[in-house]
PDB file of C-alpha atoms and ligand atoms in Angstrom:
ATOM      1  CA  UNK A   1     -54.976 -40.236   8.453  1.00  0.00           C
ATOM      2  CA  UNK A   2     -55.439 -36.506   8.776  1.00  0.00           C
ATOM      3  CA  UNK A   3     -57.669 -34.260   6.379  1.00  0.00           C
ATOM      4  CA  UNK A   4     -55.233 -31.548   5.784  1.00  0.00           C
ATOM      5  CA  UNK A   5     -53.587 -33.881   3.450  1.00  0.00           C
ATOM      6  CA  UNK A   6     -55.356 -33.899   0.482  1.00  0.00           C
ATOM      7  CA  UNK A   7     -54.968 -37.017  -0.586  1.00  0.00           C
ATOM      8  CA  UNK A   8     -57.728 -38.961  -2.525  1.00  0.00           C
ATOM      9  CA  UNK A   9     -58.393 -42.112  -0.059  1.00  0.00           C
ATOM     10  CA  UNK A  10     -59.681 -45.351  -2.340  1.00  0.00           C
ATOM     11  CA  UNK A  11     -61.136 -48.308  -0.480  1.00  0.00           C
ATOM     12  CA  UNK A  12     -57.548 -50.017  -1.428  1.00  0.00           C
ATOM     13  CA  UNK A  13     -56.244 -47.862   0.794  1.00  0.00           C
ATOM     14  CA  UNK A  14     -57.620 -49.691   3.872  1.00  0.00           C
ATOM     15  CA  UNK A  15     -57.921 -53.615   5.352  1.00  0.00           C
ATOM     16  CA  UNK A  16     -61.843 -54.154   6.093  1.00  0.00           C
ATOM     17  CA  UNK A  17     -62.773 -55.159   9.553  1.00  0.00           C
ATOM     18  CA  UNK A  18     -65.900 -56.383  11.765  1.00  0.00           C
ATOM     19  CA  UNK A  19     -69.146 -54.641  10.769  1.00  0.00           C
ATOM     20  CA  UNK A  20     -69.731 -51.636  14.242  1.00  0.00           C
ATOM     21  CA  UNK A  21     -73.122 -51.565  15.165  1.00  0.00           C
ATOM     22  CA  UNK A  22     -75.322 -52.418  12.575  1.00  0.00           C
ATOM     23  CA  UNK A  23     -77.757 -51.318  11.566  1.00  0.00           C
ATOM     24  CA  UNK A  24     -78.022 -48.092  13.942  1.00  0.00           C
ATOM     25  CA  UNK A  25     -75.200 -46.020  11.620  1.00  0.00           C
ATOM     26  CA  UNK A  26     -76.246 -46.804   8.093  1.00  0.00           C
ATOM     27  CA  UNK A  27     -73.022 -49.181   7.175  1.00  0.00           C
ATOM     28  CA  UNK A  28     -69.573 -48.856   9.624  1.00  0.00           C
ATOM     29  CA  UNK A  29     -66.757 -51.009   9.650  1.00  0.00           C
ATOM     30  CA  UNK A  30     -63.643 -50.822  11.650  1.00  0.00           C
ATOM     31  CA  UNK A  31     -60.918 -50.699   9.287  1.00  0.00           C
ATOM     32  CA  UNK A  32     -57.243 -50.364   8.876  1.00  0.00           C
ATOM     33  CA  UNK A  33     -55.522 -47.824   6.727  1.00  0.00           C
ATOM     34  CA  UNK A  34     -52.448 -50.520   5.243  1.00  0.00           C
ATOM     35  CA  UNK A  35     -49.372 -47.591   4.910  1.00  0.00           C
ATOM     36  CA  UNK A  36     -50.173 -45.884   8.997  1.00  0.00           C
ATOM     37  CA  UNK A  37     -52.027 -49.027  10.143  1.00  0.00           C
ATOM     38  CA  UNK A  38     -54.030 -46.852  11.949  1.00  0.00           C
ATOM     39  CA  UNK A  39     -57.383 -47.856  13.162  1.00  0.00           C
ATOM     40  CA  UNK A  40     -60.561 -46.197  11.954  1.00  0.00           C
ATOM     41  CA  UNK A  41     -64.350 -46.723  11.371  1.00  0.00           C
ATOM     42  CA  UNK A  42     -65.241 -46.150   7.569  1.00  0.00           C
ATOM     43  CA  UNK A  43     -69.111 -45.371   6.879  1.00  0.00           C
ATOM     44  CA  UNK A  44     -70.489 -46.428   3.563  1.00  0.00           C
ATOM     45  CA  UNK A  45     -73.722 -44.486   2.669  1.00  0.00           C
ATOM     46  CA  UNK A  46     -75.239 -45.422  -0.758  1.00  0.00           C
ATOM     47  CA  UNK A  47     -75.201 -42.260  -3.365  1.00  0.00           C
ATOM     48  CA  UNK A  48     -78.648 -43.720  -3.888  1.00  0.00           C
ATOM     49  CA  UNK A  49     -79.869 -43.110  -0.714  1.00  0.00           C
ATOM     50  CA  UNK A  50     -78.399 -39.726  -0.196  1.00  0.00           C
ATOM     51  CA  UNK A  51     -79.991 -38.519  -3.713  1.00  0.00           C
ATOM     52  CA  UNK A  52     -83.241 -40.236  -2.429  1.00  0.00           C
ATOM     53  CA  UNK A  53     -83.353 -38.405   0.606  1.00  0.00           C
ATOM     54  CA  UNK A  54     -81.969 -34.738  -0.990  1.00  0.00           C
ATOM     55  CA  UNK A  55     -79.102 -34.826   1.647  1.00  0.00           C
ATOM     56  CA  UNK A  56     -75.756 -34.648  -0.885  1.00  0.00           C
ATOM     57  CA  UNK A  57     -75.438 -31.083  -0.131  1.00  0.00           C
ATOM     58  CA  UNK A  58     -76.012 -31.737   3.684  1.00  0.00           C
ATOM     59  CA  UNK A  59     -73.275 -34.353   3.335  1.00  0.00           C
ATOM     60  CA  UNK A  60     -71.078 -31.871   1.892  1.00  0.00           C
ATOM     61  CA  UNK A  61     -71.335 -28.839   4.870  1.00  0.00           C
ATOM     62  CA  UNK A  62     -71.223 -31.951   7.546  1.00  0.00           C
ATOM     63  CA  UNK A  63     -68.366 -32.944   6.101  1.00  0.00           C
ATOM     64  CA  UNK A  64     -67.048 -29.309   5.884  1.00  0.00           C
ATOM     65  CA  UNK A  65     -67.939 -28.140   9.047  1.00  0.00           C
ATOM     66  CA  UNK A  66     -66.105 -31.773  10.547  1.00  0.00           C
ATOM     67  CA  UNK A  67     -63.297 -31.754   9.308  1.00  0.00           C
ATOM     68  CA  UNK A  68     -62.270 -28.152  10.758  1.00  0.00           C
ATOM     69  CA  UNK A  69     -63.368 -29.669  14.390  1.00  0.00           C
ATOM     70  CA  UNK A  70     -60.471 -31.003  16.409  1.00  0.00           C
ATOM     71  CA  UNK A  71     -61.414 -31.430  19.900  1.00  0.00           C
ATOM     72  CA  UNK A  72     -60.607 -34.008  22.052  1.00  0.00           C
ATOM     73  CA  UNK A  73     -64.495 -34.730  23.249  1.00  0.00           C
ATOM     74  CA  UNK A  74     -65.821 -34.412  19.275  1.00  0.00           C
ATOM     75  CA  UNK A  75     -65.082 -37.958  17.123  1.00  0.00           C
ATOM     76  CA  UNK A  76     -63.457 -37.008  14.116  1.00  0.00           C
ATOM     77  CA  UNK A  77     -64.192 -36.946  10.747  1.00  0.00           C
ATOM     78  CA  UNK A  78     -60.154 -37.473   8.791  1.00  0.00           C
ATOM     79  CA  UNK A  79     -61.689 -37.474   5.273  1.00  0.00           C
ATOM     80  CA  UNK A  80     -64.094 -38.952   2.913  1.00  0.00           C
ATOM     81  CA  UNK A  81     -64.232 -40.797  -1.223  1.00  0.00           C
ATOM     82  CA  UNK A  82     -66.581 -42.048  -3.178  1.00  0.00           C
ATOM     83  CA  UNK A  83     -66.514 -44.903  -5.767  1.00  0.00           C
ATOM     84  CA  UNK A  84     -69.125 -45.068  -8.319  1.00  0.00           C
ATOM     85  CA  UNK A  85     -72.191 -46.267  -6.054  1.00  0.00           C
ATOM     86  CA  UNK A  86     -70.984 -45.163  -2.522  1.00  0.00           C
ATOM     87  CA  UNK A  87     -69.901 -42.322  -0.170  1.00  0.00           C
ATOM     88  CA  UNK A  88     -67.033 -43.351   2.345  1.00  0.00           C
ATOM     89  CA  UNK A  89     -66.502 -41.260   5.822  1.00  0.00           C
ATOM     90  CA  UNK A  90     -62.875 -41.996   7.258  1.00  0.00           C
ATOM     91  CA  UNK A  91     -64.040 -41.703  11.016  1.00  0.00           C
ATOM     92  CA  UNK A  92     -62.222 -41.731  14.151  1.00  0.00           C
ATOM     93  CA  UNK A  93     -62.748 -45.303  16.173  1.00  0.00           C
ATOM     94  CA  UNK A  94     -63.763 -44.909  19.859  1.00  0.00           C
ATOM     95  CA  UNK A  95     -62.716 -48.250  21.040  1.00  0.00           C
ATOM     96  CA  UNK A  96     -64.834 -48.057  24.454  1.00  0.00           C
ATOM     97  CA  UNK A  97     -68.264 -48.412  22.439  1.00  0.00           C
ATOM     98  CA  UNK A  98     -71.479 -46.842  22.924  1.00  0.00           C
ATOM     99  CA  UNK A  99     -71.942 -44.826  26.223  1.00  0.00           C
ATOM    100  CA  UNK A 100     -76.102 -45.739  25.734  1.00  0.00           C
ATOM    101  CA  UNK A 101     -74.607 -49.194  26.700  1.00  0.00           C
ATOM    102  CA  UNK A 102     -72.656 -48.223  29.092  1.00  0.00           C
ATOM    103  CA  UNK A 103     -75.683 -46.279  31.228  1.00  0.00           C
ATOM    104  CA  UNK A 104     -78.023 -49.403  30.226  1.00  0.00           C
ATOM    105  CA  UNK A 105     -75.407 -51.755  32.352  1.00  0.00           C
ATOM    106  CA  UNK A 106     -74.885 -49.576  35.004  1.00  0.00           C
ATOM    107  CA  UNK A 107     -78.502 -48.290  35.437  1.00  0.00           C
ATOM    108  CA  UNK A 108     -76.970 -44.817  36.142  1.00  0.00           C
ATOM    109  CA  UNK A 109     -73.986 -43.356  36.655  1.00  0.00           C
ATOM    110  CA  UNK A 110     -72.174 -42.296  40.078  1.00  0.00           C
ATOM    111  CA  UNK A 111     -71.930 -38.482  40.350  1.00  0.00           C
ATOM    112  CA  UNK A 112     -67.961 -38.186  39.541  1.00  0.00           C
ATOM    113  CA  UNK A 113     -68.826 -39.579  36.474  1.00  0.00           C
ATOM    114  CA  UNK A 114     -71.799 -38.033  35.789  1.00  0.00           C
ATOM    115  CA  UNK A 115     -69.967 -34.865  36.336  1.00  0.00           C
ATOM    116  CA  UNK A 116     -66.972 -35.756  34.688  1.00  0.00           C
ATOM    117  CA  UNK A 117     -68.597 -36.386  31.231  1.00  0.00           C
ATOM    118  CA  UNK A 118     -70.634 -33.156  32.002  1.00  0.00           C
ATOM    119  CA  UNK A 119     -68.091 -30.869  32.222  1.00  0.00           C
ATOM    120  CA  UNK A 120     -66.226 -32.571  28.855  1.00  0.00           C
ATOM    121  CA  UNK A 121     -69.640 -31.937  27.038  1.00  0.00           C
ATOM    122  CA  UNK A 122     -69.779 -28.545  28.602  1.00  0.00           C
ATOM    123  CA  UNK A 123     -65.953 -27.605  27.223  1.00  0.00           C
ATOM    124  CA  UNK A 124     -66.719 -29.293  23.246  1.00  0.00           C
ATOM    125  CA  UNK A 125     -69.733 -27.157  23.052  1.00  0.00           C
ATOM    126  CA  UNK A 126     -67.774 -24.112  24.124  1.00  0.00           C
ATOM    127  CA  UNK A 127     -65.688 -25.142  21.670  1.00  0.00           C
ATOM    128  CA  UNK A 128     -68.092 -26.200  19.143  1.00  0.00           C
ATOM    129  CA  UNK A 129     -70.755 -22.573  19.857  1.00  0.00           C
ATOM    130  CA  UNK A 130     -67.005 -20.753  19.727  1.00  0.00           C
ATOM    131  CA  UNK A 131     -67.089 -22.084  16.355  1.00  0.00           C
ATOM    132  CA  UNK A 132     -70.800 -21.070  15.341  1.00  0.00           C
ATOM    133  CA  UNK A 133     -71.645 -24.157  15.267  1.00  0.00           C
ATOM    134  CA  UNK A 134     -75.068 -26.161  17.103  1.00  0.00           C
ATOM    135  CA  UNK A 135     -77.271 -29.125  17.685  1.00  0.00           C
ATOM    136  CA  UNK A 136     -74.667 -31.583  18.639  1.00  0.00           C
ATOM    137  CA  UNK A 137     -77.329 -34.021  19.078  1.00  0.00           C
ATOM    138  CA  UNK A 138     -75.685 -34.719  22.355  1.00  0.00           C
ATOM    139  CA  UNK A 139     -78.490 -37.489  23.347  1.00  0.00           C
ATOM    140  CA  UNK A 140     -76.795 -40.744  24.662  1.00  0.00           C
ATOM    141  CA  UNK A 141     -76.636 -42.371  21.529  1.00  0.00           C
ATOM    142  CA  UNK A 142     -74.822 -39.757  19.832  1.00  0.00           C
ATOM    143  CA  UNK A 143     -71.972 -40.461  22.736  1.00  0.00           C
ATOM    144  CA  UNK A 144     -69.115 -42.856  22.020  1.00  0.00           C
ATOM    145  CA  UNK A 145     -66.285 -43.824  24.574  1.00  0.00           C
ATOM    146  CA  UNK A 146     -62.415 -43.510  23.934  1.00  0.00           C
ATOM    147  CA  UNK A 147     -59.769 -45.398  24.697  1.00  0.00           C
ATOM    148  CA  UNK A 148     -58.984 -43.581  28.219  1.00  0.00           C
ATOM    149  CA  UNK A 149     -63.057 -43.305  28.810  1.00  0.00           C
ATOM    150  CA  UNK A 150     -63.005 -40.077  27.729  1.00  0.00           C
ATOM    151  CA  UNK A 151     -66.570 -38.959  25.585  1.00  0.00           C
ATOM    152  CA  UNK A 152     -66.861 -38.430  22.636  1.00  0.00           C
ATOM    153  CA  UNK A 153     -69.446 -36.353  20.627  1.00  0.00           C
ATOM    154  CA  UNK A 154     -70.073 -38.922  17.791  1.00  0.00           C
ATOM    155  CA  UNK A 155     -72.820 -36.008  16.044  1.00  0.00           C
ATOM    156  CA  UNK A 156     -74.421 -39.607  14.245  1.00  0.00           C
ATOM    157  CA  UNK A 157     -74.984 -38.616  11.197  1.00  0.00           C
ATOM    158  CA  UNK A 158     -76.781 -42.287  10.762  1.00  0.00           C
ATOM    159  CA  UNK A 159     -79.296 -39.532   9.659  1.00  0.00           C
ATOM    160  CA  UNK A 160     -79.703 -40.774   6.237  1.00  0.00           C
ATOM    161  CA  UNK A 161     -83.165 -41.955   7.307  1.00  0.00           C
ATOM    162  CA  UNK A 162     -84.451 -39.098   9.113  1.00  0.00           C
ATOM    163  CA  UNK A 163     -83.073 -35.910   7.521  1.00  0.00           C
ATOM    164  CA  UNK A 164     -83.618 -33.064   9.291  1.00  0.00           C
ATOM    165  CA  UNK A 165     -81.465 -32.841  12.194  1.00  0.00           C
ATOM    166  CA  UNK A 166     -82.773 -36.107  13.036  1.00  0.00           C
ATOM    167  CA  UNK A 167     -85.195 -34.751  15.874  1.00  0.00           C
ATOM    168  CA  UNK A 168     -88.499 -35.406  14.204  1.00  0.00           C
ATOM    169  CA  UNK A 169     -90.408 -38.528  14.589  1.00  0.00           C
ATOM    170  CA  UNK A 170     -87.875 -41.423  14.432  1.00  0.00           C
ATOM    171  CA  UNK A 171     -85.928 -39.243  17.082  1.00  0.00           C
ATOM    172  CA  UNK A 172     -86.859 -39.548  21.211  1.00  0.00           C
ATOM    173  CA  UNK A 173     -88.530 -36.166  21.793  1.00  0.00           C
ATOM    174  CA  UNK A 174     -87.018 -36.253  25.063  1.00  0.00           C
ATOM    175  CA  UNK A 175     -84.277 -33.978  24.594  1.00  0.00           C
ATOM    176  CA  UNK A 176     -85.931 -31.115  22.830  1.00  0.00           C
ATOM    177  CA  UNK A 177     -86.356 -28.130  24.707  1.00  0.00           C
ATOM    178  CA  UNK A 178     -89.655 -26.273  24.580  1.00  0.00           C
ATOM    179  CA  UNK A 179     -88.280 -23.950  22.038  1.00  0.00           C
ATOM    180  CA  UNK A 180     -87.776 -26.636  19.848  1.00  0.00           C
ATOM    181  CA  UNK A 181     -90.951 -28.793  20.459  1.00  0.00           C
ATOM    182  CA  UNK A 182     -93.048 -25.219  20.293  1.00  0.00           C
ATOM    183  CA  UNK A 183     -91.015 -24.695  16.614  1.00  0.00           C
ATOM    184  CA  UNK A 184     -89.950 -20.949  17.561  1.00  0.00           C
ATOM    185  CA  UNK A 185     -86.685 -20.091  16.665  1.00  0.00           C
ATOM    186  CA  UNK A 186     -83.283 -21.700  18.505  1.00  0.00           C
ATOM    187  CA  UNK A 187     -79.783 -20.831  19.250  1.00  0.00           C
ATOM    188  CA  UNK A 188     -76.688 -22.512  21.131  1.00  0.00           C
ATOM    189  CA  UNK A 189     -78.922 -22.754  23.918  1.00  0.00           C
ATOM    190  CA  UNK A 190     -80.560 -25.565  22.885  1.00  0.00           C
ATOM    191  CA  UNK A 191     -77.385 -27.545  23.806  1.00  0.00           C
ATOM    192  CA  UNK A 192     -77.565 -26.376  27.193  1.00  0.00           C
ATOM    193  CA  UNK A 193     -80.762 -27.580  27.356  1.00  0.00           C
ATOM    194  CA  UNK A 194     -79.816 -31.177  25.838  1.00  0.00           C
ATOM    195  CA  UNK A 195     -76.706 -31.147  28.443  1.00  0.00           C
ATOM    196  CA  UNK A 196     -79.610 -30.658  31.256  1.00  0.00           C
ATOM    197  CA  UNK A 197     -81.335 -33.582  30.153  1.00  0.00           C
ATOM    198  CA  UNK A 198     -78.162 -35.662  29.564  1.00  0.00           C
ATOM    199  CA  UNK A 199     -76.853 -34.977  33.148  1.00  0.00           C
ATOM    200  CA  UNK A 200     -80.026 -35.948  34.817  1.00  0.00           C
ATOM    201  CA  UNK A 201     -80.248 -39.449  32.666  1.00  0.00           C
ATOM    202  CA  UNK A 202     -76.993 -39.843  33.368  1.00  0.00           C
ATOM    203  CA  UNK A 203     -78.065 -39.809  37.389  1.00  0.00           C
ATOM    204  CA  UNK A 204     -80.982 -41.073  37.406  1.00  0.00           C
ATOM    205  CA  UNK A 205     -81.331 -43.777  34.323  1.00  0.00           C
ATOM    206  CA  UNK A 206     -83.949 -41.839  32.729  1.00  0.00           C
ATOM    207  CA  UNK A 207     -84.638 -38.719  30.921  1.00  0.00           C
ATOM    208  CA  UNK A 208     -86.793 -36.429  33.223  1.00  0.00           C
ATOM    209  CA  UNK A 209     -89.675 -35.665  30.886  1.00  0.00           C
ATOM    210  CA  UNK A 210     -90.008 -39.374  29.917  1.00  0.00           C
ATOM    211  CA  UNK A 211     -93.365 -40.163  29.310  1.00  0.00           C
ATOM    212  CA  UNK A 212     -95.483 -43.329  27.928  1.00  0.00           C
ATOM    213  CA  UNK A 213     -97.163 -41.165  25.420  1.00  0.00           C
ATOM    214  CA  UNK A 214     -95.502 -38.079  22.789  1.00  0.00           C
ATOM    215  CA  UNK A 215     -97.877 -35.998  23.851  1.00  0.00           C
ATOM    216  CA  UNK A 216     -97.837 -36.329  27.208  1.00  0.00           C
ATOM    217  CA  UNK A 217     -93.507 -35.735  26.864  1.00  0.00           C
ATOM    218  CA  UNK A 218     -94.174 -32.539  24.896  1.00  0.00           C
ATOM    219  CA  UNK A 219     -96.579 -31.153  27.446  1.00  0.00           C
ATOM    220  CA  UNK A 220     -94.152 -31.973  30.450  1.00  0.00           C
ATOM    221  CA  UNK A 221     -91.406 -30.557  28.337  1.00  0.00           C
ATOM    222  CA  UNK A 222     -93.413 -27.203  27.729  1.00  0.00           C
ATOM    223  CA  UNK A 223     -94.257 -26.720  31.245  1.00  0.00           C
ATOM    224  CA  UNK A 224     -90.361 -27.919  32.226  1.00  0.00           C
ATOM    225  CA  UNK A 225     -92.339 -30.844  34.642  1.00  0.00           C
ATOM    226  CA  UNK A 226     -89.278 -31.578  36.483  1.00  0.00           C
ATOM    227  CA  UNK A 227     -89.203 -33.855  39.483  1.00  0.00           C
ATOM    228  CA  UNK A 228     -86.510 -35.566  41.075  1.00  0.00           C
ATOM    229  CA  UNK A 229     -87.597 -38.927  42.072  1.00  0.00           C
ATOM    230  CA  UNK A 230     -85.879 -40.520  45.871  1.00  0.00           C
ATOM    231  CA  UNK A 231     -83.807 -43.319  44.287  1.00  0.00           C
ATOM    232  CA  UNK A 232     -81.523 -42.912  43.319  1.00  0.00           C
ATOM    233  CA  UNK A 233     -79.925 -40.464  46.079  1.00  0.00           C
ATOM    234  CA  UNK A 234     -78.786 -37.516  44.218  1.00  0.00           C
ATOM    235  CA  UNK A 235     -76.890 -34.583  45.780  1.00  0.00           C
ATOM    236  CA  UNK A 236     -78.560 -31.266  45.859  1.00  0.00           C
ATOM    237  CA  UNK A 237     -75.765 -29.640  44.033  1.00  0.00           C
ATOM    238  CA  UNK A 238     -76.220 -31.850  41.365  1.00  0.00           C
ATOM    239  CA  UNK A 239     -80.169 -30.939  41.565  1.00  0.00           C
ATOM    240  CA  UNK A 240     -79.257 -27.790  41.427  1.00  0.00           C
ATOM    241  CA  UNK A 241     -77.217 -27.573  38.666  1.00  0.00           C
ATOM    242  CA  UNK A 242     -80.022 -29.476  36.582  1.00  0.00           C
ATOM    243  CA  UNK A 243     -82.680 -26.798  37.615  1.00  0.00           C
ATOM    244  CA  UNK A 244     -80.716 -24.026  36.290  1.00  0.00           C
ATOM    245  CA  UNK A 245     -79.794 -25.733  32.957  1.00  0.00           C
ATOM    246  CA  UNK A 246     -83.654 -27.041  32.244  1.00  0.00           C
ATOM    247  CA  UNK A 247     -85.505 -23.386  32.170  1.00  0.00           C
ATOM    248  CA  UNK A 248     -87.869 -22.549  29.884  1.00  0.00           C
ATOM    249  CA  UNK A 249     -86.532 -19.038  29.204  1.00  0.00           C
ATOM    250  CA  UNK A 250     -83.496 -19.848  26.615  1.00  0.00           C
ATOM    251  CA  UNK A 251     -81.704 -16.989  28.212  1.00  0.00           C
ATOM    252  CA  UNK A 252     -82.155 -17.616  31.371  1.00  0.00           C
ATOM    253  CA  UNK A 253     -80.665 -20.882  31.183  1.00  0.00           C
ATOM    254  CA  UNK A 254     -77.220 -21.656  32.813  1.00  0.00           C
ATOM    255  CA  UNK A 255     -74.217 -20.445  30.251  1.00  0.00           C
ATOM    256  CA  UNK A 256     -71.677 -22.949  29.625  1.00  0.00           C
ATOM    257  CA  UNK A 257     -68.458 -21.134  31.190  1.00  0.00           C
ATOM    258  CA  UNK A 258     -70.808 -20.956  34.499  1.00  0.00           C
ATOM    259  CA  UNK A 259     -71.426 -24.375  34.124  1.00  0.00           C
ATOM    260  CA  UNK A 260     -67.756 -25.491  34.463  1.00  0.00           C
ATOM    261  CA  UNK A 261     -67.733 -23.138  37.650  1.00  0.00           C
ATOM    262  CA  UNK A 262     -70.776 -24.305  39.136  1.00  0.00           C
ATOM    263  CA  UNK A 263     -69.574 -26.608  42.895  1.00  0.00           C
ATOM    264  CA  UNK A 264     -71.579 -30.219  42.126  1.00  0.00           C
ATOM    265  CA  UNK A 265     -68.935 -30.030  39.208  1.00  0.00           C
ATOM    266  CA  UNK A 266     -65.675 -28.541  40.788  1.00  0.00           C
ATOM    267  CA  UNK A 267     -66.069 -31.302  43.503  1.00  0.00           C
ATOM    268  CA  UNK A 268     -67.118 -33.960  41.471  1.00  0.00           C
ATOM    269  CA  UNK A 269     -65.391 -33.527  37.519  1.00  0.00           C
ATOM    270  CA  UNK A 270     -61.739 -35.010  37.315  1.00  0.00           C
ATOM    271  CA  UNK A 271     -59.697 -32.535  36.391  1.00  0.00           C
ATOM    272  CA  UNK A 272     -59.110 -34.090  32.783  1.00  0.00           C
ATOM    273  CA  UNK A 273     -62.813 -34.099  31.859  1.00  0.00           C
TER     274      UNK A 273
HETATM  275  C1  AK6 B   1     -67.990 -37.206  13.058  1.00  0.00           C
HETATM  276  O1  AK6 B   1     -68.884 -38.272  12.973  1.00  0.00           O
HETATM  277  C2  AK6 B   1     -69.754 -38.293  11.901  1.00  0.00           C
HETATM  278  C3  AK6 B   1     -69.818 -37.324  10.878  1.00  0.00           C
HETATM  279  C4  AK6 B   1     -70.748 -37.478   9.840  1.00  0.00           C
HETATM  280  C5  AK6 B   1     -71.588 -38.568   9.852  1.00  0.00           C
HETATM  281  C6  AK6 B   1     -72.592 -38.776   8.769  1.00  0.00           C
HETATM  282  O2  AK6 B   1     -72.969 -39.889   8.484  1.00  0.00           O
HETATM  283  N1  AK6 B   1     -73.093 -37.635   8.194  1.00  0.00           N
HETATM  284  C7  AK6 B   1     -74.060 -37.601   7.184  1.00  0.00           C
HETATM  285  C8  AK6 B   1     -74.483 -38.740   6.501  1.00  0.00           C
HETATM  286  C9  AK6 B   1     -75.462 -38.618   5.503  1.00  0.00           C
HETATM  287  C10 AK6 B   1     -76.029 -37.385   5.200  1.00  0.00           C
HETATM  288  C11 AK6 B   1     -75.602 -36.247   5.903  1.00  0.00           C
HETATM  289  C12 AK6 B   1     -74.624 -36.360   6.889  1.00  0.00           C
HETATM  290  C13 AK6 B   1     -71.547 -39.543  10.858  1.00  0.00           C
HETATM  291  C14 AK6 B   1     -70.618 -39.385  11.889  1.00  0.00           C
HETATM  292  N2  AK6 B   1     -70.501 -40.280  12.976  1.00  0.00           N
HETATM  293  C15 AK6 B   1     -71.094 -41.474  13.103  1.00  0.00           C
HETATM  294  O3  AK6 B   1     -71.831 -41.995  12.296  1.00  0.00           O
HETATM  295  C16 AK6 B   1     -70.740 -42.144  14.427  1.00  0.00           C
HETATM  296  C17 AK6 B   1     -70.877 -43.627  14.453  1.00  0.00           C
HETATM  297  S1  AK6 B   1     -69.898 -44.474  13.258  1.00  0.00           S
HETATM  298  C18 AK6 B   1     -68.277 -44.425  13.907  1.00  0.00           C
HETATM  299  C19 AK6 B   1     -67.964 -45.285  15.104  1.00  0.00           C
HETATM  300  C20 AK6 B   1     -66.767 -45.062  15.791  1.00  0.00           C
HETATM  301  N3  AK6 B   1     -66.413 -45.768  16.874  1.00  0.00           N
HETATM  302  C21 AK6 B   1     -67.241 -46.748  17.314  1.00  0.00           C
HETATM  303  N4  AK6 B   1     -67.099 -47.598  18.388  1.00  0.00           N
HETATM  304  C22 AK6 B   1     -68.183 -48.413  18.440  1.00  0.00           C
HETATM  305  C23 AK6 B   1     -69.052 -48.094  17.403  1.00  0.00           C
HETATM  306  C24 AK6 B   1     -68.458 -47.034  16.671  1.00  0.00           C
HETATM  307  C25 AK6 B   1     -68.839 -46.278  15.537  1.00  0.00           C
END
């Protein structure tokens, strides 16, 4: 099931499975392709709803722009068909579920693994910025888990709801970074800001600017409000990293490559990421 071939994919193409999270991406089943037998998620968005919401050319880069990313941390998009009322996405099936789940179970994470999923995020958004291309909404439910654990960037595209780069209102403002929330303009740095913010909920359960009200979020976002609470015990190298990946100053904010070098994740990453 791989997009160089161009072959046009009809829904006879494919056994129909369980429904995958309802609800949350628009309409995903798992689904078997009958010739490979090979094991994917199909999305079904309504033509309907995409002309509703002006997003048919959106559809189109996305769709463009994913099927030229092949990276081991960034769930693939094979290939895509349409029938007369519907838009199909052939995606690739993480079989380990939602990591949002995951980190509700375990409350938070233990620093190898914290570290571990860091540094994977870190190397697809190298990959992804080497590429020219941003705003993997990297937020935890954007993450999906593979069959060896591994993360995957899922990019939920569930979007058809909330258009633009679903972070306006039905999005959490929590992982916006003050650029973003103050509307100037943004580059690949965002990300690194996003990664900040994943690593710490990762460690500590919670985003750090969480608040009860938006407006109290934005402000602590604006002012980067960052506290580490006492529980759960948290290195200082992993404090450290944080504080040098949530700076207000875009550019002053921890670059990628020095990310991978930084100690908390040298001594804490498996080497696979
Ligand atoms: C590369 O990925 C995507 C690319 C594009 C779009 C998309 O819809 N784009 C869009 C739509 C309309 C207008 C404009 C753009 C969505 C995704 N990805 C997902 O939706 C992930 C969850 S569905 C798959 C999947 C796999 N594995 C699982 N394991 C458990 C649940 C589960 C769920």
């Amino acid at each position: 099931v791989s997009a160089g071939d161009q072959k046009r994919w009809t829904l006879n193409d494919f056994d129909i499975g369980k429904p995958l999270g309802r609800g949350k991406f628009g309409h995903v089943y798992l689904a078997r392709e009958k010739i490979s037998n090979h094991i994917v998620a199909l999305k079904v968005l309504f033509k309907s709803q995409l002309q509703q919401s002006q997003v048919e050319h959106q559809l189109r880069r996305e769709v463009e722009i994913q099927s030229h990313l092949r990276h081991p941390h960034i769930l693939r998009l094979y290939g895509y068909f349409y029938d007369q009322k519907r838009v199909y996405l052939i995606l690739e099936y993480a079989p380990k579920g939602e990591l949002y789940k995951e980190l509700q179970k375990c409350k938070h994470f233990s620093e190898r693994r914290a570290a571990t999923y860091v540094a994977s995020l870190a190397r697809a958004l190298i990959y992804c910025h080497g590429k020219h291309v941003i705003h993997r909404d990297i937020k935890p439910e954007n993450l999906l888990i593979g069959a060896q654990g591994e993360l995957k960037i899922a990019d939920f595209g569930w979007s058809v709801h909330t258009f633009n780069r679903r972070r306006t209102m039905c999005g959490t403002l929590d992982y916006l970074p003050p650029e973003m929330v103050e509307s100037t303009e943004h580059d690949a740095s965002v990300d690194i800001w996003s990664l900040g913010i994943l690593c710490y909920e990762f460690l500590y359960g919670v985003p750090p600017f969480e608040a009860k009200e938006h407006s109290d979020t934005y402000r602590r976002i604006v002012q980067v409000d960052l506290k580490f609470p006492p529980k759960p015990i948290v290195s200082s190298a992993a404090k450290d990293l944080i504080s040098q990946m949530l700076v207000k100053d875009s550019t002053q904010r921890l670059p990628l490559h020095k990310l991978l070098e930084h100690p908390w994740i040298v001594q804490n990453a498996e080497p696979s990421g």
